[in-house]
Short mmCIF file of C-alpha atoms in Angstrom, two decimals:
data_model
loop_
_atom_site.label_atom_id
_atom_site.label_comp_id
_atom_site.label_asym_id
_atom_site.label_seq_id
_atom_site.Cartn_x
_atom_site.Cartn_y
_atom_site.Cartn_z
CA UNK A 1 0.17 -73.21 10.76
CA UNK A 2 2.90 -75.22 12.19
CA UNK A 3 5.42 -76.87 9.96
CA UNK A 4 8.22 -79.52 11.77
CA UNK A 5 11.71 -78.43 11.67
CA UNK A 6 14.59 -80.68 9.67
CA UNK A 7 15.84 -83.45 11.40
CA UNK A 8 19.49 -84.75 11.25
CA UNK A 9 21.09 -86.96 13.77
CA UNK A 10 18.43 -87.35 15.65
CA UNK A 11 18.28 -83.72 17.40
CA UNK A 12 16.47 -80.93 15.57
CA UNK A 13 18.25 -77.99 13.77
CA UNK A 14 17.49 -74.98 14.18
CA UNK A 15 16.18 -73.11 11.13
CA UNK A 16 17.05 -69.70 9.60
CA UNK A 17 14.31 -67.50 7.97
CA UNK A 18 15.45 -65.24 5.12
CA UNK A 19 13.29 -62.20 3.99
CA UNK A 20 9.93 -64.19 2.90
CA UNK A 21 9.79 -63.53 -0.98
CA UNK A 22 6.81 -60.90 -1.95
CA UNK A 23 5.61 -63.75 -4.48
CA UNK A 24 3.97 -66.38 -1.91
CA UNK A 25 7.59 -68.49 -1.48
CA UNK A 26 9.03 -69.43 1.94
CA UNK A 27 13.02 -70.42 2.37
CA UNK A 28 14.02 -72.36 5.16
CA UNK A 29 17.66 -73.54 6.29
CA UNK A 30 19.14 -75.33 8.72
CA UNK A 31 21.88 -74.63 10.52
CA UNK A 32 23.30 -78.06 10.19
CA UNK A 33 23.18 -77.72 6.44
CA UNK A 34 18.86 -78.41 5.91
CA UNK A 35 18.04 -76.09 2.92
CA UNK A 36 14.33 -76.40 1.70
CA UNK A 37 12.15 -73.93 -0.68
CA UNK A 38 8.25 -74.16 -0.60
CA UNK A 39 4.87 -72.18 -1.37
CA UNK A 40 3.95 -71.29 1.81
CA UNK A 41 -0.28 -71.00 0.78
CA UNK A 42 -0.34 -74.54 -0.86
CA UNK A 43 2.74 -76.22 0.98
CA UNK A 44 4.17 -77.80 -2.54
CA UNK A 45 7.66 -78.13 -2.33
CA UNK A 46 10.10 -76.32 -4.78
CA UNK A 47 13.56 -78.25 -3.64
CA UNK A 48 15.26 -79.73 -0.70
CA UNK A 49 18.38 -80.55 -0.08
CA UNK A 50 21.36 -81.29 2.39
CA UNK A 51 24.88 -78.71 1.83
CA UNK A 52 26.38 -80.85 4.67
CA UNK A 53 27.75 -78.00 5.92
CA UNK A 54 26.56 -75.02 8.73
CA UNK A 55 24.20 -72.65 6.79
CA UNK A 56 24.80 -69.25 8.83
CA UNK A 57 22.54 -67.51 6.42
CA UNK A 58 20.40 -67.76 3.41
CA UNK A 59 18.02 -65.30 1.54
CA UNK A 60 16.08 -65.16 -2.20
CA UNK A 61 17.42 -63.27 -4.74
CA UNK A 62 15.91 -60.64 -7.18
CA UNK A 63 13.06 -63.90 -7.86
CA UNK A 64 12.14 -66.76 -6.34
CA UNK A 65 14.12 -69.22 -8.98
CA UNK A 66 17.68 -68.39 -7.26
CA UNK A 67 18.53 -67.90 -3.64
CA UNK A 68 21.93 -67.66 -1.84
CA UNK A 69 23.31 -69.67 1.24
CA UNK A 70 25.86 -68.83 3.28
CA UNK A 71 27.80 -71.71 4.07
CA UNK A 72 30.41 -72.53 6.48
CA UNK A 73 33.33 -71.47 4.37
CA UNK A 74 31.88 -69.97 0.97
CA UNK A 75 28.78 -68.34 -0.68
CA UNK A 76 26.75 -70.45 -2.78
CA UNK A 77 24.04 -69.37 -5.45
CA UNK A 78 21.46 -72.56 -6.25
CA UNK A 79 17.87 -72.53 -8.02
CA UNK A 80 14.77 -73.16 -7.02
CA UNK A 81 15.67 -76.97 -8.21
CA UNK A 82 18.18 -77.18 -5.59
CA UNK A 83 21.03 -77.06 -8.48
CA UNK A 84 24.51 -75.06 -7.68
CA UNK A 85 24.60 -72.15 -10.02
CA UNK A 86 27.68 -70.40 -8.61
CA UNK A 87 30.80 -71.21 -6.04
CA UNK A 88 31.99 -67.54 -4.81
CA UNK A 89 35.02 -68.34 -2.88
CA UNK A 90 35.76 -64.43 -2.51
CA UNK A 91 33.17 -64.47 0.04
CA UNK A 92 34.19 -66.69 2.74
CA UNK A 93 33.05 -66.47 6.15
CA UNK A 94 30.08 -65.30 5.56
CA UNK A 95 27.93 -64.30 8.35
CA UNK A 96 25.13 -62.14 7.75
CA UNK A 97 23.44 -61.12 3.79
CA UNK A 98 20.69 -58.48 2.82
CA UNK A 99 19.39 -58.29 -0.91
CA UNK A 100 18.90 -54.86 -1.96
CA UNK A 101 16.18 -55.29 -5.00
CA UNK A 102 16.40 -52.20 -6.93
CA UNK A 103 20.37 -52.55 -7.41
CA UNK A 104 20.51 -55.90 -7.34
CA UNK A 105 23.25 -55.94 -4.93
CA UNK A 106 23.80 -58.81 -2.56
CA UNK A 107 25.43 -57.49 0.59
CA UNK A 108 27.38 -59.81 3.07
CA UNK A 109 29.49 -59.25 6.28
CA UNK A 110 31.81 -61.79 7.57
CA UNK A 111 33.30 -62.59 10.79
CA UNK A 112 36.60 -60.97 9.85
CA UNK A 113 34.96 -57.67 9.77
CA UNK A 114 34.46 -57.08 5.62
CA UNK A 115 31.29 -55.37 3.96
CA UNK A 116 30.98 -56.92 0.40
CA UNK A 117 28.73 -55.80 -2.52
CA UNK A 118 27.94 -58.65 -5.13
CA UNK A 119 26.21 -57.34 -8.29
CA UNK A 120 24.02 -60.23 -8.98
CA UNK A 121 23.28 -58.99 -12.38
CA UNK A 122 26.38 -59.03 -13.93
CA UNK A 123 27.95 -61.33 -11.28
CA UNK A 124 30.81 -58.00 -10.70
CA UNK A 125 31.78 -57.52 -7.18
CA UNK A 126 31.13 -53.73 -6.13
CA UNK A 127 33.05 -53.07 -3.20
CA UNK A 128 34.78 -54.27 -0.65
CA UNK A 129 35.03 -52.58 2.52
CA UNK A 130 36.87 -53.23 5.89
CA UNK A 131 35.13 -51.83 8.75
CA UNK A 132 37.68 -52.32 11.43
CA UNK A 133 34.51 -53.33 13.66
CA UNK A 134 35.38 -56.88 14.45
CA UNK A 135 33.20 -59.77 14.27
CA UNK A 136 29.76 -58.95 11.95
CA UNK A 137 27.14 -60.25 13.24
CA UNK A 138 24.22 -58.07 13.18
CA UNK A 139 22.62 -56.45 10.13
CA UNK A 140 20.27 -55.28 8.38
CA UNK A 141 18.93 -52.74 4.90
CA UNK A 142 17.29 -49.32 4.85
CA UNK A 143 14.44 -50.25 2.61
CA UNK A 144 13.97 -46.52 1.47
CA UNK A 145 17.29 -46.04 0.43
CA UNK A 146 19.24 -48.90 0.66
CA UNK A 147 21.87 -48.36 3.34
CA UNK A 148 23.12 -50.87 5.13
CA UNK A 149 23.13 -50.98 9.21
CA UNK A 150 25.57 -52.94 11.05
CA UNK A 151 25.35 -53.53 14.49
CA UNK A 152 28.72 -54.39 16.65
CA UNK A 153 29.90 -55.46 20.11
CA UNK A 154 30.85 -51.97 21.46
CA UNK A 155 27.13 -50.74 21.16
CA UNK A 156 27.54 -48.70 17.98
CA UNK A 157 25.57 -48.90 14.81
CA UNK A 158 26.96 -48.04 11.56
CA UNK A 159 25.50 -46.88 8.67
CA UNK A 160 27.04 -47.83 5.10
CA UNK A 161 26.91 -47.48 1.30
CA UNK A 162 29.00 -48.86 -1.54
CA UNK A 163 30.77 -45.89 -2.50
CA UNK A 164 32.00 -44.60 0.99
CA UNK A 165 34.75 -46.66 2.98
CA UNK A 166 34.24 -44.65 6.01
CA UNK A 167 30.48 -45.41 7.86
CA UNK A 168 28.11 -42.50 7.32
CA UNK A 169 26.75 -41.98 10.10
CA UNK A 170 28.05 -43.87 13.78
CA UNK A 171 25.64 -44.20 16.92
CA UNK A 172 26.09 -44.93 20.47
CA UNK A 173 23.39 -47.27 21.25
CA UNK A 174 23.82 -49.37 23.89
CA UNK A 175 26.22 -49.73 27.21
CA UNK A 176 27.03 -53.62 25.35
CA UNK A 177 27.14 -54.97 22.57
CA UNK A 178 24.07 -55.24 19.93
CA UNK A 179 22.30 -57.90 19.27
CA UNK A 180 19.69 -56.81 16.70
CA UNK A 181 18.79 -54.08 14.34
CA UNK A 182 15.44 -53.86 12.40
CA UNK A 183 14.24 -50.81 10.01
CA UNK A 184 10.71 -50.22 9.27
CA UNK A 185 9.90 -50.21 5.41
CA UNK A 186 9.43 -46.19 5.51
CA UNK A 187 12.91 -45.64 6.35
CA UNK A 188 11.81 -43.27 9.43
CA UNK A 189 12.54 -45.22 12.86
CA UNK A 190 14.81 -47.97 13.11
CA UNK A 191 14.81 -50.23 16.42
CA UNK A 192 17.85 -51.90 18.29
CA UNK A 193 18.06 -54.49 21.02
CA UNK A 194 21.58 -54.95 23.16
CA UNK A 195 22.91 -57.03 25.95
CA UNK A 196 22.02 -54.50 28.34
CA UNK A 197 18.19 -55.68 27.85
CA UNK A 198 17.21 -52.68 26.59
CA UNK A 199 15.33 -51.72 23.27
CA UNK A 200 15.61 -48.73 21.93
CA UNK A 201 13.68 -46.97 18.60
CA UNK A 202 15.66 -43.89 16.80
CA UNK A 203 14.19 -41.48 14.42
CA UNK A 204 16.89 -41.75 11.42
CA UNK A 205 16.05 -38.36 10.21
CA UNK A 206 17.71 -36.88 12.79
CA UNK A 207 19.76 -39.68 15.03
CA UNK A 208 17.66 -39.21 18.66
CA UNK A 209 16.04 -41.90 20.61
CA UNK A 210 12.11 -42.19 20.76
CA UNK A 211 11.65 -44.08 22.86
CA UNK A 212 13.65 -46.86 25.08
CA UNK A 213 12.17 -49.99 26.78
CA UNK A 214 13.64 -52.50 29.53
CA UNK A 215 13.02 -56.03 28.57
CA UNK A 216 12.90 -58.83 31.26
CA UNK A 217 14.80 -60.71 28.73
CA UNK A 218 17.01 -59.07 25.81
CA UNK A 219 15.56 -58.99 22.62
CA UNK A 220 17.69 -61.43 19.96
CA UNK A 221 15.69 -60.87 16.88
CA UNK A 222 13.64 -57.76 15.55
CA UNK A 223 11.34 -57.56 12.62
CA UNK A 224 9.03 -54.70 11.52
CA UNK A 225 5.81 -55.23 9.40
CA UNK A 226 4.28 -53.02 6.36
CA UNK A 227 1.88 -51.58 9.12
CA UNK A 228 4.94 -50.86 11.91
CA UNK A 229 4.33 -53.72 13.93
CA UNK A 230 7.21 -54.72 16.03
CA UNK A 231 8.35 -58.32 16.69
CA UNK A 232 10.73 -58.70 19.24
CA UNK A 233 11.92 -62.86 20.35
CA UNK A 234 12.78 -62.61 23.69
CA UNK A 235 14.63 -66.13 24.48
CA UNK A 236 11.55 -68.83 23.57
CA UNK A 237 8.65 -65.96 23.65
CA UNK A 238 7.84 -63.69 20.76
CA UNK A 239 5.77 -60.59 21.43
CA UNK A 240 6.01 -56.63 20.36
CA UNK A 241 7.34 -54.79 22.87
CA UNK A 242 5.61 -52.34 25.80
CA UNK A 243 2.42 -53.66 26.61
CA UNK A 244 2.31 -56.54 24.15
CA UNK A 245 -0.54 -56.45 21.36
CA UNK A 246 -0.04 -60.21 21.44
CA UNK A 247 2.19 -63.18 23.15
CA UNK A 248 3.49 -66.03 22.22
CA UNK A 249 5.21 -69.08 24.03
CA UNK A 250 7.59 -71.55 21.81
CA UNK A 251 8.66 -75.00 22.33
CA UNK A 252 12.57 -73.24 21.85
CA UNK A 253 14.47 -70.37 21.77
CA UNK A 254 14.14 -68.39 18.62
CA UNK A 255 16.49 -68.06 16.11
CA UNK A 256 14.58 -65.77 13.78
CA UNK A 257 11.67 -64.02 13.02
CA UNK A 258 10.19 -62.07 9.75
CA UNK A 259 6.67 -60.99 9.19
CA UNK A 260 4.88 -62.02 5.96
CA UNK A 261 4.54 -59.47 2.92
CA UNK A 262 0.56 -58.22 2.28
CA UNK A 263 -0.27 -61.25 4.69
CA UNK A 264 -1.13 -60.94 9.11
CA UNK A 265 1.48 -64.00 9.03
CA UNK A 266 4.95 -63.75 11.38
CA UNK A 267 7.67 -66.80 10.67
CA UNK A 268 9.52 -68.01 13.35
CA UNK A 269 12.25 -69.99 13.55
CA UNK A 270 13.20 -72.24 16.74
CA UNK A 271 14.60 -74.81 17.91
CA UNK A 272 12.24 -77.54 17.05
CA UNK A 273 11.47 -76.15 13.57
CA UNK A 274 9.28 -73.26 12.09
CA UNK A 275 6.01 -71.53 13.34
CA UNK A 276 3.84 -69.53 11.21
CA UNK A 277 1.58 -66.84 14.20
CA UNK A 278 -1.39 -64.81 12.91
CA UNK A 279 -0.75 -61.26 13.77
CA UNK A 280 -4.15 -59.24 13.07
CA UNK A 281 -3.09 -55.86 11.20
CA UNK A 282 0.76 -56.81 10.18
CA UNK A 283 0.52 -56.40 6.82
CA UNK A 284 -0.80 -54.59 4.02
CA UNK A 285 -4.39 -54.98 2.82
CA UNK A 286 -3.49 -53.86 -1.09
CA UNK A 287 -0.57 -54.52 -3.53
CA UNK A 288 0.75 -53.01 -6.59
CA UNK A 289 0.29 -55.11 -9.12
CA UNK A 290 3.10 -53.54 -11.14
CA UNK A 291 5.82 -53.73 -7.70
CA UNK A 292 4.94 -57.08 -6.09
CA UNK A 293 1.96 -59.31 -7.55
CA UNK A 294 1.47 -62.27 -5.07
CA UNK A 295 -0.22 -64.00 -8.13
CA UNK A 296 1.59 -63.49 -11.00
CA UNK A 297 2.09 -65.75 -13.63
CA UNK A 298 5.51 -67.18 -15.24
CA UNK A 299 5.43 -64.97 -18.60
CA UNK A 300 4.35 -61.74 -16.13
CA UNK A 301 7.93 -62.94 -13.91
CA UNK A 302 9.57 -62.70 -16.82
CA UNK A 303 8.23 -59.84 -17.79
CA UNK A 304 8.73 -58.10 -14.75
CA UNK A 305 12.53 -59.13 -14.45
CA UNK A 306 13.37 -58.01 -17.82
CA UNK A 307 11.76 -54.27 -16.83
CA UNK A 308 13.51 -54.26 -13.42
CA UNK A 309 16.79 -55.03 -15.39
CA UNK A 310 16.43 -52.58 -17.55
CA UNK A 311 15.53 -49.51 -14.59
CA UNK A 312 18.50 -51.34 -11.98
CA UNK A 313 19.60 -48.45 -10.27
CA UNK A 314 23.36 -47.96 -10.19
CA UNK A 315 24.90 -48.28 -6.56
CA UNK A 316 26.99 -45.12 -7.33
CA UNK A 317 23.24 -43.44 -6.63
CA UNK A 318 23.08 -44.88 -2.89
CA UNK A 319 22.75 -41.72 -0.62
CA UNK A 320 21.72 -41.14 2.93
CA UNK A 321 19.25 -38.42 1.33
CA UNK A 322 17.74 -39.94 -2.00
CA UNK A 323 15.91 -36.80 -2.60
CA UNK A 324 19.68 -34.97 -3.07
CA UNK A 325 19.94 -36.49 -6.28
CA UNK A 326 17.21 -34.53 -7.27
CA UNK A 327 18.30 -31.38 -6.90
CA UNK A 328 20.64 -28.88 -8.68
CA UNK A 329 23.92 -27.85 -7.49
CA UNK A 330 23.88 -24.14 -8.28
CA UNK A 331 27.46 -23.49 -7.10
CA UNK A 332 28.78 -26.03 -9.27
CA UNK A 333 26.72 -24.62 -12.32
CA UNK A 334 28.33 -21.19 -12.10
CA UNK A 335 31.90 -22.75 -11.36
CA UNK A 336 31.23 -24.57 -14.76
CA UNK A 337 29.68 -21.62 -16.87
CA UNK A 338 32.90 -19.43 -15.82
CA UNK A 339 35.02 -22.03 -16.73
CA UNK A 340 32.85 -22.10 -19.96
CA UNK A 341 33.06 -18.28 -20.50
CA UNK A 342 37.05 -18.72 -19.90
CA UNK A 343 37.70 -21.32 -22.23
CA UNK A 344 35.72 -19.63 -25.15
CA UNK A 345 36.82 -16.17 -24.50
CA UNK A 346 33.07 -14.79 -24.41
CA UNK A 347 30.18 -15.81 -22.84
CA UNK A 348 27.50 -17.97 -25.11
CA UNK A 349 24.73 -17.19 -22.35
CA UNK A 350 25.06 -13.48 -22.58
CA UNK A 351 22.28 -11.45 -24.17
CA UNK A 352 23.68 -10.41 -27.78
CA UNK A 353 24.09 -6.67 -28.37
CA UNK A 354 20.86 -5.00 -30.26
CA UNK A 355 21.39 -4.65 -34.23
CA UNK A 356 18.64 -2.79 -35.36
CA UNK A 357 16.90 -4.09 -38.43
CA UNK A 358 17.44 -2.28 -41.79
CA UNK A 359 14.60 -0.24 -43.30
CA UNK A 360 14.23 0.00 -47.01
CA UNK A 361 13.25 3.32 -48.95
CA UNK A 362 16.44 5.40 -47.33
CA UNK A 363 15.25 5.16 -43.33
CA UNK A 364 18.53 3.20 -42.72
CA UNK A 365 21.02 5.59 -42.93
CA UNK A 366 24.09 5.89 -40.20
CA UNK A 367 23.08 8.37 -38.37
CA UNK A 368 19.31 6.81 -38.02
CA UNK A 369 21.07 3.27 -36.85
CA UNK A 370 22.87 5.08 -34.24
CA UNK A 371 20.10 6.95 -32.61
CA UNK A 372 18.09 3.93 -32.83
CA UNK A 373 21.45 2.36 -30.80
CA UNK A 374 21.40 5.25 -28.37
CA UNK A 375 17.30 4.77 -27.99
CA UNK A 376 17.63 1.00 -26.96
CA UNK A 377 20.63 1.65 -24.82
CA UNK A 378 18.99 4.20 -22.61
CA UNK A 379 15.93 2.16 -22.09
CA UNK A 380 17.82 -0.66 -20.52
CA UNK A 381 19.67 1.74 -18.30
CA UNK A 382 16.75 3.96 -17.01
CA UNK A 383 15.12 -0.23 -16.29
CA UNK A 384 18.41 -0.93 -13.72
CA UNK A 385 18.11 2.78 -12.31
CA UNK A 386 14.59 1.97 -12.00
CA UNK A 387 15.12 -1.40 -10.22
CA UNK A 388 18.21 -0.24 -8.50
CA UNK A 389 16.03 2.76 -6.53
CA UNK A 390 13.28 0.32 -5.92
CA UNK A 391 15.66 -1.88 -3.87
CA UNK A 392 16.78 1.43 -2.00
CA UNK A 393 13.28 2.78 -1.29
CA UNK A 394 11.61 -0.77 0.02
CA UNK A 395 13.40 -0.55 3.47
CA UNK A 396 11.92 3.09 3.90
CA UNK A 397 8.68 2.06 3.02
CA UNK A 398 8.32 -0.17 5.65
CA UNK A 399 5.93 1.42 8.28
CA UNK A 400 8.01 2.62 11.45
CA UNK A 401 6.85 1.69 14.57
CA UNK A 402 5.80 4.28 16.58
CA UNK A 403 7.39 5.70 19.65
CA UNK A 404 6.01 4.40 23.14
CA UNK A 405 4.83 7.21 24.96
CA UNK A 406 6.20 7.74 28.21
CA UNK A 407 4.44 8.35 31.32
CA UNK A 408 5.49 10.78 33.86
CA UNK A 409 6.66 9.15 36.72
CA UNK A 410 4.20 9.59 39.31
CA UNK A 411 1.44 8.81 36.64
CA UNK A 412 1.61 5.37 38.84
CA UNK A 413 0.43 6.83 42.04
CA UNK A 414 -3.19 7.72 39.86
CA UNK A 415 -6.24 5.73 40.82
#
């Protein structure tokens, strides 16, 4: 499938692909200001229209009725109409966005070097943080725990979140600068390209190369698939990388490239317009009706984006290690029960002394209680004895290992 490129002034521009939506939709813009929504499976257009200004970037939102381009000086918000629903003049010069769906967080860097949050929900801007790397951009999202990667012109890659103004983790990965950054949908291996012509793939869970690969021609553009395939554009050809599972020649140089969700489809963007490529075993055979349904119906949208509302994670919960939330701080749990214990003068967790119960028909008298007292108290003390000579003993219990016997020393001269 082949669809032509916008035309204005008689010389093509060159389209941007966003993230395709998981719901069948396709957004195309221009940089010279083109912006056009569509089906992609029946080609019926949603909206087109004309900014009349350089789009740098543009990507859907939470659905497929809003989307957000990045124009020349400001962010815009429109609807799948094509009608402005929001002006946001804090974010100017905006060069790069990723959508992060389960915060509803809209993160943009700019060519002055800012990382902004938008929360999209309540239209609340999170954070803004300066990262003192110059010019942004390269990007891209951590879809397993929503961290944002930045790429930058010394050869480092930076890894971000919301709540943290210093990066969380910084790697050396190229001699030059970067030029692209993609991360695979697991969150395991994330792959870089830089002007030295290399490409590189990392393990993220613990920061060391896999693998590293000389192109004839730098990679500009990355994009992984639900199944791990690898897209690399290499100037106007678009293959994966090391012995290429398949080629591809365009009429252009590429300007971007994203595979297809549940679909063997990869989008390209050129210079004469868009390509669709069938990639055999890109994407994933089954969906989850309840995460992403590629045929959903309006009241099941709205349906859906009431229920995603209502479980948005907070961006105070973004983590390098989403499992940590999970777990239970043990030191901070006895800092907070002595605190407890000081505060209230006793401590409420403590087992309560034993009060023997009273016995009718004149078995209760004092000197009964006590001995009763005595009885209960010298149980519990003979159990620690008993526990504390147990601990003792173990180690002696251990079997011993036995002595090496040694041979008399002209036991070797013995046939």
């Amino acid at each position: 499938m082949s669809l032509p490129g916008p035309w204005l002034g008689g010389s093509p521009a060159a389209p941007l692909i966003p993230p395709i939506s998981p719901h069948r939709h396709l957004l195309l813009g221009g940089q010279r200001g083109h912006v056009a929504a569509l089906d992609w499976q029946t080609k019926s257009l949603l909206c087109e229209i004309n900014v009349m200004e350089t789009v740098t970037d543009i990507t859907w939102l939470h659905t497929e009725t809003m989307f957000a381009v990045a124009q020349r000086r400001w962010l815009y918000v429109y609807d799948n109409q094509g009608v402005e629903l929001n002006c946001l003049k804090r974010f100017n010069g905006v060069l790069r966005m990723e959508f992060l769906p389960y915060h509803f967080l809209l993160a943009t860097a700019s060519e002055t070097g800012f990382l902004q949050y938008l929360d999209i929900s309540v239209g609340k801007e999170v954070a803004t943080i300066c990262t003192r790397g110059g010019r942004l951009g390269v990007m891209g999202q951590n879809p397993a725990n929503a961290i944002v990667h930045l790429g930058h012109s010394n050869g480092t890659v930076t890894l971000w979140s919301p709540n943290v103004k210093e990066p969380l983790v910084r790697m050396l990965c190229h001699q030059g600068g970067v030029r692209a950054v993609a991360v695979d949908s697991s969150g395991t291996y994330m792959a870089t390209s830089g002007l030295d012509r290399k490409l590189r793939v990392y393990d993220l869970r613990a920061y060391q190369p896999l693998q590293s690969l000389v192109l004839p021609v730098g990679a500009g553009h990355l994009s992984f698939s639900q199944r791990g395939l690898l897209a690399a554009a290499c100037g106007d050809v678009v293959q994966p990388p090391h012995k290429p599972y398949l080629s591809h020649t365009l009429p252009r140089a590429a300007h971007s490239l994203r595979f297809c969700p549940f679909e063997d489809v990869l989008g390209v963007g050129h210079g004469s317009g868009f390509t669709s490529l069938l990639v055999p075993g890109a994407g994933q055979a089954n969906f989850d009706a309840l995460e992403n349904n590629p045929f959903r119906s309006q009241k099941q949208r709205q349906e859906w984006e009431v229920k995603a509302l209502l479980e948005k994670i907070p961006s105070e919960l973004i983590t390098l290690d989403p499992g940590q939330l999970g777990r239970v701080d043990a030191i901070t749990m006895e800092q907070k029960h002595q605190e407890r214990v000081e505060r209230l003068g006793f401590d409420p967790q403590a087992k309560p002394a034993f009060q023997p119960r009273r016995k009718l028909k004149g078995r209760s008298s004092a000197g009964s209680l006590l001995r009763r007292k005595k009885k209960v108290a010298n149980e519990e003390q003979r159990t620690k004895i008993r526990k504390s000579l147990e601990q003792q003993q173990a180690p002696e219990r251990e079997p011993k290992a036995a002595p090496r016997a040694q041979r008399p020393a002209l036991d070797r001269f013995k046939k």
